[in-house]
Each structure stands twice: as C-alpha cells, then as structure tokens.
mmCIF file of C-alpha atoms in Angstrom:
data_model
loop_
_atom_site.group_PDB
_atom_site.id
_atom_site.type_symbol
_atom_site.label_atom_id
_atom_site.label_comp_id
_atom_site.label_asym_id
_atom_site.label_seq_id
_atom_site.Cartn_x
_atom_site.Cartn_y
_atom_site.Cartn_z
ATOM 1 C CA UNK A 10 0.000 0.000 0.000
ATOM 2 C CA UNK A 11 0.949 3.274 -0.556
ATOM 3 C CA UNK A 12 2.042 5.624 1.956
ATOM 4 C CA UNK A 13 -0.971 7.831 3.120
ATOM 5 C CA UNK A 14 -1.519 11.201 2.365
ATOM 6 C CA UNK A 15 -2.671 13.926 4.368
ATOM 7 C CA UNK A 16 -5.129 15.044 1.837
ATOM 8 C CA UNK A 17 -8.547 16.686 3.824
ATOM 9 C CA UNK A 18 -11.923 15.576 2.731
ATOM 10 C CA UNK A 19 -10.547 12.169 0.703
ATOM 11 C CA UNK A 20 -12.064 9.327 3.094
ATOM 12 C CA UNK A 21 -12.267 6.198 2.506
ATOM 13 C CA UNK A 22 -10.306 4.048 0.182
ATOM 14 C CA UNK A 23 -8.763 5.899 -3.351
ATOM 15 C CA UNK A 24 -10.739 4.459 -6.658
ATOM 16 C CA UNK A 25 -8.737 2.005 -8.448
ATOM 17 C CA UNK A 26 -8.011 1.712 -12.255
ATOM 18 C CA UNK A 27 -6.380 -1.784 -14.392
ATOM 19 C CA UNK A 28 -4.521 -0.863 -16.519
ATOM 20 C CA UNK A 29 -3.236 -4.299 -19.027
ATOM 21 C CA UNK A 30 0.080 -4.422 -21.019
ATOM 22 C CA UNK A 31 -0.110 -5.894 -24.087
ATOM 23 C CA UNK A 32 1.744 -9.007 -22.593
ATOM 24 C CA UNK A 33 -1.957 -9.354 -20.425
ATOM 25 C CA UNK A 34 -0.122 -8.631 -17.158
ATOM 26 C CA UNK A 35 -3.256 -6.490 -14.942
ATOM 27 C CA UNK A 36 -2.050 -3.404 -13.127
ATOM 28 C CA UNK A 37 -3.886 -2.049 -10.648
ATOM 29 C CA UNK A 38 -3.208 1.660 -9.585
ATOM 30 C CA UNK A 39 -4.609 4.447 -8.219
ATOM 31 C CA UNK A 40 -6.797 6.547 -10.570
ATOM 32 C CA UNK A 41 -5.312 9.558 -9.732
ATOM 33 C CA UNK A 42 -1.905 8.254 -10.818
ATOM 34 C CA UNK A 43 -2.900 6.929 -13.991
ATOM 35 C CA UNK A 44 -4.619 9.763 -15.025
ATOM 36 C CA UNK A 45 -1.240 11.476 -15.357
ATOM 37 C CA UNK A 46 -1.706 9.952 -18.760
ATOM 38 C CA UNK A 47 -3.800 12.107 -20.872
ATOM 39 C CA UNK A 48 -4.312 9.373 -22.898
ATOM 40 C CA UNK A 49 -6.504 7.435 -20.130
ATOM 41 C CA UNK A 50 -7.634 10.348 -18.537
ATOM 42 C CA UNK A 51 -11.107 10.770 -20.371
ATOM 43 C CA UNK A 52 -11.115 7.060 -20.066
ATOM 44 C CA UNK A 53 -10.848 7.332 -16.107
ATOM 45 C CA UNK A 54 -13.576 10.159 -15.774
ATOM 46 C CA UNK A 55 -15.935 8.059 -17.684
ATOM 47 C CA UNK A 56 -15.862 5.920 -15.133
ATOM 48 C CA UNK A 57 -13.607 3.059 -17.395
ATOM 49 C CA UNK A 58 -11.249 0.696 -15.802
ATOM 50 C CA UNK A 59 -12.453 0.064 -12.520
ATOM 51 C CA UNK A 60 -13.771 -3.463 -11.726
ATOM 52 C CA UNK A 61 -13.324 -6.430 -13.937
ATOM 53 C CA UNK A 62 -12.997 -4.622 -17.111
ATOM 54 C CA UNK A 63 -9.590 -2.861 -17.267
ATOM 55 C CA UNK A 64 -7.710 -1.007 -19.826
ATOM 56 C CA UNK A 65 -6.390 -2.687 -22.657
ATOM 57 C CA UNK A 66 -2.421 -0.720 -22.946
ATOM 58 C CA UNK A 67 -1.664 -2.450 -26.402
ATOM 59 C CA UNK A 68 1.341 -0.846 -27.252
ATOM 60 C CA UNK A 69 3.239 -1.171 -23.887
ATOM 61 C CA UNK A 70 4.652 -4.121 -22.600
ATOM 62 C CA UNK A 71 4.596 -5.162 -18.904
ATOM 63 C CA UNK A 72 8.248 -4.286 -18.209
ATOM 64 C CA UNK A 73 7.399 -0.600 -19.104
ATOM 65 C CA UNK A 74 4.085 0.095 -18.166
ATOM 66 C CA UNK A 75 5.335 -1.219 -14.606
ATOM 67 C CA UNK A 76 8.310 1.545 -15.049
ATOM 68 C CA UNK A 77 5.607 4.349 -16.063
ATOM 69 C CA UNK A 78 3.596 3.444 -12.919
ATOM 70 C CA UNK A 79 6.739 3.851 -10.817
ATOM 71 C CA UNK A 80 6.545 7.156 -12.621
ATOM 72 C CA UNK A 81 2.845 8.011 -11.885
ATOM 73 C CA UNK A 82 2.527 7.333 -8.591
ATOM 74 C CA UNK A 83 5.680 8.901 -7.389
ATOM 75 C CA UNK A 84 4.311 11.914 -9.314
ATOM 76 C CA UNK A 85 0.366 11.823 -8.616
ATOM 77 C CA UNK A 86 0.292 13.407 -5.376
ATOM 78 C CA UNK A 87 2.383 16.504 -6.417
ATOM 79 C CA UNK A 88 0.197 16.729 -9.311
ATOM 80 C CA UNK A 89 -2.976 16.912 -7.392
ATOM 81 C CA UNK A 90 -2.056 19.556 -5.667
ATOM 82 C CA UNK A 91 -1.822 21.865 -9.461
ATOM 83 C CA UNK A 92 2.162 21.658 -9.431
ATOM 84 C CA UNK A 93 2.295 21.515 -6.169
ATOM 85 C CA UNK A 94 2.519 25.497 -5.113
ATOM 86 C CA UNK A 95 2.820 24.509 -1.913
ATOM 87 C CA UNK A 96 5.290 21.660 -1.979
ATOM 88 C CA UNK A 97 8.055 22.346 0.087
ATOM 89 C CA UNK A 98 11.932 22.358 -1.345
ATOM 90 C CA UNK A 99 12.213 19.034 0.194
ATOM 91 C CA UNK A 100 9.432 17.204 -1.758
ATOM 92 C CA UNK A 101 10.876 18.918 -4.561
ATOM 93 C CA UNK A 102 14.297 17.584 -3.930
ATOM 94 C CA UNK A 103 13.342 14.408 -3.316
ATOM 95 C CA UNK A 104 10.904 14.364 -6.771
ATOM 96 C CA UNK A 105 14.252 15.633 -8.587
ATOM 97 C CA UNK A 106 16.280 13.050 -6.683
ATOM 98 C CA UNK A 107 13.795 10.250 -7.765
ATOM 99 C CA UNK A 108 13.840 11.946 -11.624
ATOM 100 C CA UNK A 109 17.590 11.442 -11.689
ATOM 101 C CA UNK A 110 17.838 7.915 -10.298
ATOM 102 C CA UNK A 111 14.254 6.929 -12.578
ATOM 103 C CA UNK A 112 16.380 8.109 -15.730
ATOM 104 C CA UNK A 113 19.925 6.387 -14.808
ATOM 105 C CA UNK A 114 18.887 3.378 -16.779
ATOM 106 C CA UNK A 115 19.880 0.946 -19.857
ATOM 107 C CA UNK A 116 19.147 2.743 -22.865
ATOM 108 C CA UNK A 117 16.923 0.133 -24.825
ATOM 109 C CA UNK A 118 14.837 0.785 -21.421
ATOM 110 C CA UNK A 119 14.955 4.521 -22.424
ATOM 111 C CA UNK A 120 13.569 4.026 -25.623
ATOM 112 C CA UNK A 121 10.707 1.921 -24.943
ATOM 113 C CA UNK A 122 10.038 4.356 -22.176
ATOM 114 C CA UNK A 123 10.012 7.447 -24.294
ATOM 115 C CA UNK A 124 7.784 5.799 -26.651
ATOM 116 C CA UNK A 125 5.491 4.910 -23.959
ATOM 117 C CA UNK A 126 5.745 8.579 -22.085
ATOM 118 C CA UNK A 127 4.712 9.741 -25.947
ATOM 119 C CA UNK A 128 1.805 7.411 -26.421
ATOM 120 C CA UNK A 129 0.125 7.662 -23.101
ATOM 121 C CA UNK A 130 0.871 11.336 -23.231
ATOM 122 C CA UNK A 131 2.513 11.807 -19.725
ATOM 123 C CA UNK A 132 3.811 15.364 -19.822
ATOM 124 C CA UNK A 133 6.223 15.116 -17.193
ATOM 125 C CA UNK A 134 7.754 11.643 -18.314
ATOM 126 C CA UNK A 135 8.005 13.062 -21.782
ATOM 127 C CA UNK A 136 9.930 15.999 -20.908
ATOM 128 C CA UNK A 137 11.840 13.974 -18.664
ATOM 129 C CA UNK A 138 13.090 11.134 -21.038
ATOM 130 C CA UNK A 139 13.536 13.747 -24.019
ATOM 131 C CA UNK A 140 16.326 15.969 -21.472
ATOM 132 C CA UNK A 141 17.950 12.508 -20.608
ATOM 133 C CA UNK A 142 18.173 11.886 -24.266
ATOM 134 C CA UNK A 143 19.750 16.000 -25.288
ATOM 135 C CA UNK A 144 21.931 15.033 -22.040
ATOM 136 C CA UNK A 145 23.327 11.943 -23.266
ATOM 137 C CA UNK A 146 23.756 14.126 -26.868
ATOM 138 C CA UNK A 147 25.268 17.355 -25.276
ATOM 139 C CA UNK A 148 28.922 18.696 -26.074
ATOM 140 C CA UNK A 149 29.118 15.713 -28.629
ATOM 141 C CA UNK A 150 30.328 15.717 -31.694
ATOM 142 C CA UNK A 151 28.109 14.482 -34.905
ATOM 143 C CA UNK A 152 29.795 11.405 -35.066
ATOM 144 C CA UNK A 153 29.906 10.413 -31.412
ATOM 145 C CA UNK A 154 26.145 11.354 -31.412
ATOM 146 C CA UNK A 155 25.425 8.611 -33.663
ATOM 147 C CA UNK A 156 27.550 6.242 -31.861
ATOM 148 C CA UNK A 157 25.996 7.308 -28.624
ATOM 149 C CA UNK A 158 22.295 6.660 -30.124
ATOM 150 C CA UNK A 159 22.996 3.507 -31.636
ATOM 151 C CA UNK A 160 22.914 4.581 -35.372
ATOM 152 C CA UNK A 161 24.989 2.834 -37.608
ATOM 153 C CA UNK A 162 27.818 4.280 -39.366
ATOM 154 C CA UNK A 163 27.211 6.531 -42.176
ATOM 155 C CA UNK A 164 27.258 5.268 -45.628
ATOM 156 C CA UNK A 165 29.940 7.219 -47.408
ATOM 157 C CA UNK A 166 26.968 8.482 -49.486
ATOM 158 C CA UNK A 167 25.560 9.876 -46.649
ATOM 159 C CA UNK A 168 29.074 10.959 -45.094
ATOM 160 C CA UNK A 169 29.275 13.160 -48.500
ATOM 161 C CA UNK A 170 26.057 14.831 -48.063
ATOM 162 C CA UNK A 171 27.236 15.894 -44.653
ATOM 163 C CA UNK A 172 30.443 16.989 -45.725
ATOM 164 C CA UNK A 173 28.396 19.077 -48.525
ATOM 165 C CA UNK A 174 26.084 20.262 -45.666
ATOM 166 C CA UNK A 175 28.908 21.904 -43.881
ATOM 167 C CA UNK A 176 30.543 23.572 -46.525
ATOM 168 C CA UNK A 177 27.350 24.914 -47.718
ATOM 169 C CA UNK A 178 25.370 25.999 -44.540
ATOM 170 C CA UNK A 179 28.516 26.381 -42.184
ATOM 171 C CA UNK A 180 26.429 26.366 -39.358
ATOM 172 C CA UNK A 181 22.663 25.620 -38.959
ATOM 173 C CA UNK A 182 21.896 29.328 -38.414
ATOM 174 C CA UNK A 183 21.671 31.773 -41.373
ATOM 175 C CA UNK B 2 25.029 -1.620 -28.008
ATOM 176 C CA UNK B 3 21.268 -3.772 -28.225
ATOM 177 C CA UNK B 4 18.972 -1.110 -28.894
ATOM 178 C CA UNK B 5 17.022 -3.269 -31.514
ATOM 179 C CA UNK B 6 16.793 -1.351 -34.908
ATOM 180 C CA UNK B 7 13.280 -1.264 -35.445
ATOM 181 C CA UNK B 8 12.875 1.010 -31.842
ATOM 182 C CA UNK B 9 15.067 2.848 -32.995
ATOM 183 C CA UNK B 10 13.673 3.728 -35.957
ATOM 184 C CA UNK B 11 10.614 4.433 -34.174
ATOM 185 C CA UNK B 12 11.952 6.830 -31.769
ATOM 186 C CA UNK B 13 13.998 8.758 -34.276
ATOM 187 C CA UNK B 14 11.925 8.744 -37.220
ATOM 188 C CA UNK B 15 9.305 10.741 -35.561
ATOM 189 C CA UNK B 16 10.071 14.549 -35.446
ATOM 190 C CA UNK B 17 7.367 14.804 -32.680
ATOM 191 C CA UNK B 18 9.972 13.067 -30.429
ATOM 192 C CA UNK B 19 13.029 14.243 -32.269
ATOM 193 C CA UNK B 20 12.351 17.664 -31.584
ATOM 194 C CA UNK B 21 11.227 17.302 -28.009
ATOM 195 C CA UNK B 22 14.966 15.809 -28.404
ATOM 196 C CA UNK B 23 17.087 18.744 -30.074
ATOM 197 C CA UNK B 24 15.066 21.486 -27.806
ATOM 198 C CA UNK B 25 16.370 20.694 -24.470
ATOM 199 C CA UNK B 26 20.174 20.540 -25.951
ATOM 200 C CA UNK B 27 21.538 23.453 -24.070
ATOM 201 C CA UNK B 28 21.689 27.237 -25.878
ATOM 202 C CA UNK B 29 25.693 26.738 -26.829
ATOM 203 C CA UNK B 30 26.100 28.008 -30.293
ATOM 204 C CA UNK B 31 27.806 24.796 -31.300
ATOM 205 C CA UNK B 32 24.579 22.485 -30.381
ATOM 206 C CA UNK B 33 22.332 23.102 -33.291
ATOM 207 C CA UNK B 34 25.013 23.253 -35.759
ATOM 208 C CA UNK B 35 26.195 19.820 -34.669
ATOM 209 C CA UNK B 36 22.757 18.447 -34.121
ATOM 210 C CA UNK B 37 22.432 19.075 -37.985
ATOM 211 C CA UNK B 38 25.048 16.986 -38.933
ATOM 212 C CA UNK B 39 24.389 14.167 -37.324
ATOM 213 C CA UNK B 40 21.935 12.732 -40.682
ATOM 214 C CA UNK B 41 19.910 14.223 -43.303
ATOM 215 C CA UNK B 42 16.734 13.982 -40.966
ATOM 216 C CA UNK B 43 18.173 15.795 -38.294
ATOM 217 C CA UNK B 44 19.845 18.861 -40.428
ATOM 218 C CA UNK B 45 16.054 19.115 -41.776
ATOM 219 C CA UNK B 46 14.801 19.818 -38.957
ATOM 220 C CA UNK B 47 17.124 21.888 -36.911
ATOM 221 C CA UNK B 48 17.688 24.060 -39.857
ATOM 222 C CA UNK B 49 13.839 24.506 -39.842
ATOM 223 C CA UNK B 50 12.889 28.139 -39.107
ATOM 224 C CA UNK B 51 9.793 26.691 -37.173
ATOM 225 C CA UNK B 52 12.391 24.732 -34.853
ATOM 226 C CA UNK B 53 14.532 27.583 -34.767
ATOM 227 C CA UNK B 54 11.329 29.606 -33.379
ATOM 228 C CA UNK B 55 10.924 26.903 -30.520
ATOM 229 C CA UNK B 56 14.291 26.366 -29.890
ATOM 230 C CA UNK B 57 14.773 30.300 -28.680
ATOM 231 C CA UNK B 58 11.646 30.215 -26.978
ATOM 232 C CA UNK B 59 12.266 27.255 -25.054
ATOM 233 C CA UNK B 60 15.132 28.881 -23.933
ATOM 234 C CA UNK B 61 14.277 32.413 -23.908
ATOM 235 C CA UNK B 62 15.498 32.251 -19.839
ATOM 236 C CA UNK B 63 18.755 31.383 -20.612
ATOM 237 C CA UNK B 64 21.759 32.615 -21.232
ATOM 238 C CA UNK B 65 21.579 33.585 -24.716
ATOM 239 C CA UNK B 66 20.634 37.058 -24.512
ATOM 240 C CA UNK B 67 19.874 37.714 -28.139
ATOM 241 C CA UNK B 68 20.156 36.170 -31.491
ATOM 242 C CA UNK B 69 19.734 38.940 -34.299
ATOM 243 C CA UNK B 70 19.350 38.145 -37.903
ATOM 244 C CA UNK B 71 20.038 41.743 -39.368
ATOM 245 C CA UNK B 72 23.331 42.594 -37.728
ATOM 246 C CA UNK B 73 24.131 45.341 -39.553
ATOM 247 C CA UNK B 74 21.065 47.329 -38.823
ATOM 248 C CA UNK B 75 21.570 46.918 -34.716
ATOM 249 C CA UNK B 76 22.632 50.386 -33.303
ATOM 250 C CA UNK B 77 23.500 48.939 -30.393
ATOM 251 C CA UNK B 78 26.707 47.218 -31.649
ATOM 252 C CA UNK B 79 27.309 50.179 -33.991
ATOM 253 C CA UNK B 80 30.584 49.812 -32.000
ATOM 254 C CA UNK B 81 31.068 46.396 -33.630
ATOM 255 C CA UNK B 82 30.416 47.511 -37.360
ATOM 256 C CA UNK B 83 33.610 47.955 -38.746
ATOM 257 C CA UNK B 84 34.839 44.536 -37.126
ATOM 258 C CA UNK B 85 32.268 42.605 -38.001
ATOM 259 C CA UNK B 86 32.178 43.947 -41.791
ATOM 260 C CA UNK B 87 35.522 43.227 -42.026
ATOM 261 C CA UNK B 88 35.150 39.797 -40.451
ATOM 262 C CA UNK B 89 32.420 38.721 -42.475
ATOM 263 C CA UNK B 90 33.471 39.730 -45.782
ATOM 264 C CA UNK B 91 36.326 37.592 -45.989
ATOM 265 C CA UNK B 92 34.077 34.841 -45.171
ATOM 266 C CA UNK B 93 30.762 34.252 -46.782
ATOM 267 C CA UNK B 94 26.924 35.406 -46.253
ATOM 268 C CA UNK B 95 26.009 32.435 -44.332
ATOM 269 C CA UNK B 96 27.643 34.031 -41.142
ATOM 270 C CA UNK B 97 25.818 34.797 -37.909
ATOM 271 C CA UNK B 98 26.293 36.775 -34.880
ATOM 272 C CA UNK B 99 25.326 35.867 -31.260
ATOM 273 C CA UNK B 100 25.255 37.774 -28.397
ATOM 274 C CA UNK B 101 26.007 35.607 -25.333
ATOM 275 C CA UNK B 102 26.644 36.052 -21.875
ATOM 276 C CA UNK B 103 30.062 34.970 -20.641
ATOM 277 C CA UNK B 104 30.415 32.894 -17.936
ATOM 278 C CA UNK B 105 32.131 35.976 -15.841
ATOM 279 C CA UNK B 106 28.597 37.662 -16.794
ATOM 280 C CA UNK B 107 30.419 39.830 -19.002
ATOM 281 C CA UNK B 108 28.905 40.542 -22.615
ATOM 282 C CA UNK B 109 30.133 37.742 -25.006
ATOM 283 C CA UNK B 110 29.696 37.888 -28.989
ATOM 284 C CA UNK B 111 30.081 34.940 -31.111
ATOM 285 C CA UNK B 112 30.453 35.059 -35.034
ATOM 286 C CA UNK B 113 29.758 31.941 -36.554
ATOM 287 C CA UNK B 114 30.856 31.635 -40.270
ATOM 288 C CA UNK B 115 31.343 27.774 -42.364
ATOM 289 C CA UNK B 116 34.906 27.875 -41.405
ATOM 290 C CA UNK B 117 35.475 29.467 -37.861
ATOM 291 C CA UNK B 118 34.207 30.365 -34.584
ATOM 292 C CA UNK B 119 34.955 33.642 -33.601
ATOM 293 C CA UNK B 120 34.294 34.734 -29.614
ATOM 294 C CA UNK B 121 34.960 38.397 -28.494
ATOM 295 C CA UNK B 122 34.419 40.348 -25.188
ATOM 296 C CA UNK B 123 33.490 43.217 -24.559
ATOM 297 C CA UNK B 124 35.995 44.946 -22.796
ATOM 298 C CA UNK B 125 36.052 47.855 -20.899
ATOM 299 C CA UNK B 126 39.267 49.269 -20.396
ATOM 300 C CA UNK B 127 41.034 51.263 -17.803
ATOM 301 C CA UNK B 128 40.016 54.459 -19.539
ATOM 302 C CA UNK B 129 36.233 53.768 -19.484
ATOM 303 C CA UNK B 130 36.568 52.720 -23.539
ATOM 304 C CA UNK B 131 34.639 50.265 -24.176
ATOM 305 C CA UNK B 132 35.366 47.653 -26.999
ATOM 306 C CA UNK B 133 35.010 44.359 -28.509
ATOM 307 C CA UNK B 134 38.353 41.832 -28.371
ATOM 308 C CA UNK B 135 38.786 38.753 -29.768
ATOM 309 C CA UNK B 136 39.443 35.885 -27.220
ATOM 310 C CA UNK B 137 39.705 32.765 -29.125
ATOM 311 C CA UNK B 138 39.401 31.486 -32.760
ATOM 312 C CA UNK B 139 37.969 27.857 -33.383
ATOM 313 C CA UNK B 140 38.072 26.274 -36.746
ATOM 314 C CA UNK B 141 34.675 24.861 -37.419
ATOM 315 C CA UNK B 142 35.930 21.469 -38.172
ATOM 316 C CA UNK B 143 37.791 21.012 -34.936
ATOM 317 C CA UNK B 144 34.698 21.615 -32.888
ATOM 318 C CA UNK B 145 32.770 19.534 -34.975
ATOM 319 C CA UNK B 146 34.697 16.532 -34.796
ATOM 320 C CA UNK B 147 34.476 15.960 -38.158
ATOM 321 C CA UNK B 148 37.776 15.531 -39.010
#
C-alpha cells in the first residue's frame, strides 16, 4: 500500500483503475496516478477501468508500463495539488532526486520508455526522457552522437552529403 | 550496443519526439550546428525556421541574450560595425552573430561563419573605452569533430 496522504476531505479508500500491457499482465493503480496519462484520462472520468474490465495498454509491454507506474505514482500526489505550489523544497528535492535515479537506466529501457511517455501522453515523463536523451547528446560531436544513439555508421553516401552540408550551410543558423 | 533497430527507428523517425529531443540541448552556439550533422533527418529539422522559433523560446530564460538576424542594422553594436564587416566579408553570407553572456557575466559575442568560430568580449578598459576583443578562434571542423 501506498504511503498515506494527508489530503482533507478524501475518506475512505482511493478508486482504483487496471490498466493491461499488451503481454496481459493487470495493473492495478490508483486513478489519480494513472490519469497522469492524458491518454486514459477521459477514459478514467468516464468511469472506465475500474472493476473487472480494465484497460487494454496495447502498445506497452509489462516491463514498461510497470516503469511508467513507478513514474505516476511517485508523481500523482504533487500533481494533485496543481504543481504543487505549496510543496516544500524538500518534496521537490526528493521528486528531482527520484527523476535522476528513474532516468539512470539501460538505454533500450529509455527508448521503450520514451515511446510509452509519448503514447500515453505523460507530460512530465516526456519531458523527462527527451532531457535525458539531449543530455546523453550534449557537447558531442556528430559522429559520437550517432555512436551514442545507436545509429549505424554513415554510408559514405551519406558521409558526403554531410560533408556538402557543412561547406554549404557552415552552421545551422543563417 | 542492443537497442534493436526497429525502436530505434521508431523513436527517431518521428520529429514529434526528435524535436522534443534537439530542444532541451543546451543554448551553446555549437549544439544546433552539430545536431544538424548528425543525418539528413536531423539537419532538416534543426535548420527549420519553425524549430529555430521553438528552440529560442524554449530557452528564452537562458543565457543567450539575443540572437539577431540583421546585424548590420543593430545600433546597439554600432561599435562592432567595422569589425564585423571586415570579419564577415572575408568569409561568406552564411555568417551569424550571437550575443552571449560569458560565464564571468560579461557581454560575449560569437560570429559563426562555415569555417570558424569567432568569440569576443566586450571589454572595458582602464580608460572607461569600451570595446570588442577577440578571445579565441575555433576552426569549425575542430569543434565539430568531423575531421
């Protein structure tokens, strides 16, 4: 169970959603964190996903969607309160300091996540993933960028168009 | 490396993502221009002037100060005119100038041309005379990595 919060006027128990990963593994969270997704949002205030029924996640697998949770429900309460005005430098700390560690993982991990963050539309996982990926990019040079991605090697074809690219642009401002 | 191919394709064959990619790089003059070399895809779309657009907004807090497109026409680095006319002839049209702050929070100006990178300071001298000196010339290739 989660930890409790102090939130005034929420009795009784939170409503639950399913959420199912396109492996058929059930997930069941709080509807509050899963509604971090915009995607499932209008689902969730229609009243879908509670009980037997469940939403059907068909491009996520299990091994992500139980990553995005982590994500959700670290981030739900914060989010409740609109951005949490009122959230001290300590929660904030400690949200940054869970951001940081969340991120610090293998890259094909990172990929299926940002895809994920992107389909489900979870605005703070997006931006998230996207500045891990300009970090692991930054102060590189075009080459080691690739490398660093995972592209393959340019063809020489598309070495000369580079090369022709420079010399004719300089750099990518006019 | 196993990032499978097909992911990867995924991720970087959408310019939704891309983008959301190449606008959190950090405001250094030498990002975007080595951003665009990276493919074809990639020098499409930083050398977008939509991109462009975003990429100073998202960063309109930061330490780039200004970005002007009609140099010649800025009183404000009248100062700077002779320099810079002089600098940019001998290069070609496709030069830009940046105005930065240095990392002493001093006024920094960057001239970006095909070949080099310029950075001056602005320097105020004993006297109270202000003017612009040139601390360091890269060639564009070295910074690159290209070569």
């Amino acid at each position: 169970m989660a930890a409790p919060e102090s939130g005034d006027g929420n009795n009784g128990a939170a409503r639950m959603v399913t959420l199912i990963s396109s492996d058929n593994t059930r997930f069941e969270v709080e509807a509050a964190a899963a509604s971090l997704s915009q995607t499932l949002q209008l689902t969730i205030l229609d009243g879908g996903g509670g009980g037997g029924d469940g939403i059907p996640l068909p491009n996520v697998d299990s091994a992500t969607l139980s990553k995005v949770l982590e994500y959700c429900i670290k981030h739900a309460p914060a989010a409740a309160n609109g951005g949490a005005p009122n959230a001290t430098a300590v929660d904030r700390a400690e949200l940054e300091r869970f951001d940081n560690e969340f991120v610090n993982i293998d890259q094909s991990v990172l990929y299926s996540l940002i895809m994920a963050a992107h389909n489900l539309e979870i605005e703070g996982l997006q931006s998230l993933v996207a500045k891990k990926v300009a970090d692991m990019i930054k102060g590189k040079s075009p080459m080691e960028i690739r490398r660093t991605l995972g592209f393959p090697d340019p063809t020489p074809e598309e070495q000369a168009e580079m090369n022709a690219h420079m010399l004719e642009y300089g750099w990518a401002y006019e | 490396m196993s990032i499978p191919a097909a992911a990867l394709a995924a991720l970087m064959d959408n310019d939704d993502l891309l983008s959301e990619f190449l606008l959190r790089l950090p405001p250094q003059p030498s990002s975007l221009p080595r951003a665009s070399l990276v493919c074809n895809h990639w020098h499409r779309l930083v050398t977008d002037p939509g991109f462009r657009r975003r990429f100073r907004a998202h960063h309109r807090n930061s330490p780039l100060i200004g970005v002007f497109e009609d140099r010649m026409d800025y009183p404000f680095f009248s100062h700077s005119l002779v320099v810079s006319e002089r600098l940019l002839s001998a290069d070609n049209p496709n030069s830009s100038s940046h105005i930065v702050r240095t990392e002493d929070s001093g006024l920094g100006w960057v001239i970006l041309s095909p070949k080099n990178l310029q950075m001056w300071e602005w320097k105020v001298c004993s006297e109270g005379v202000a003017r612009w000196v040139l601390r360091k010339t890269e060639k564009m290739y070295k910074i690159l990595g290209m070569m």
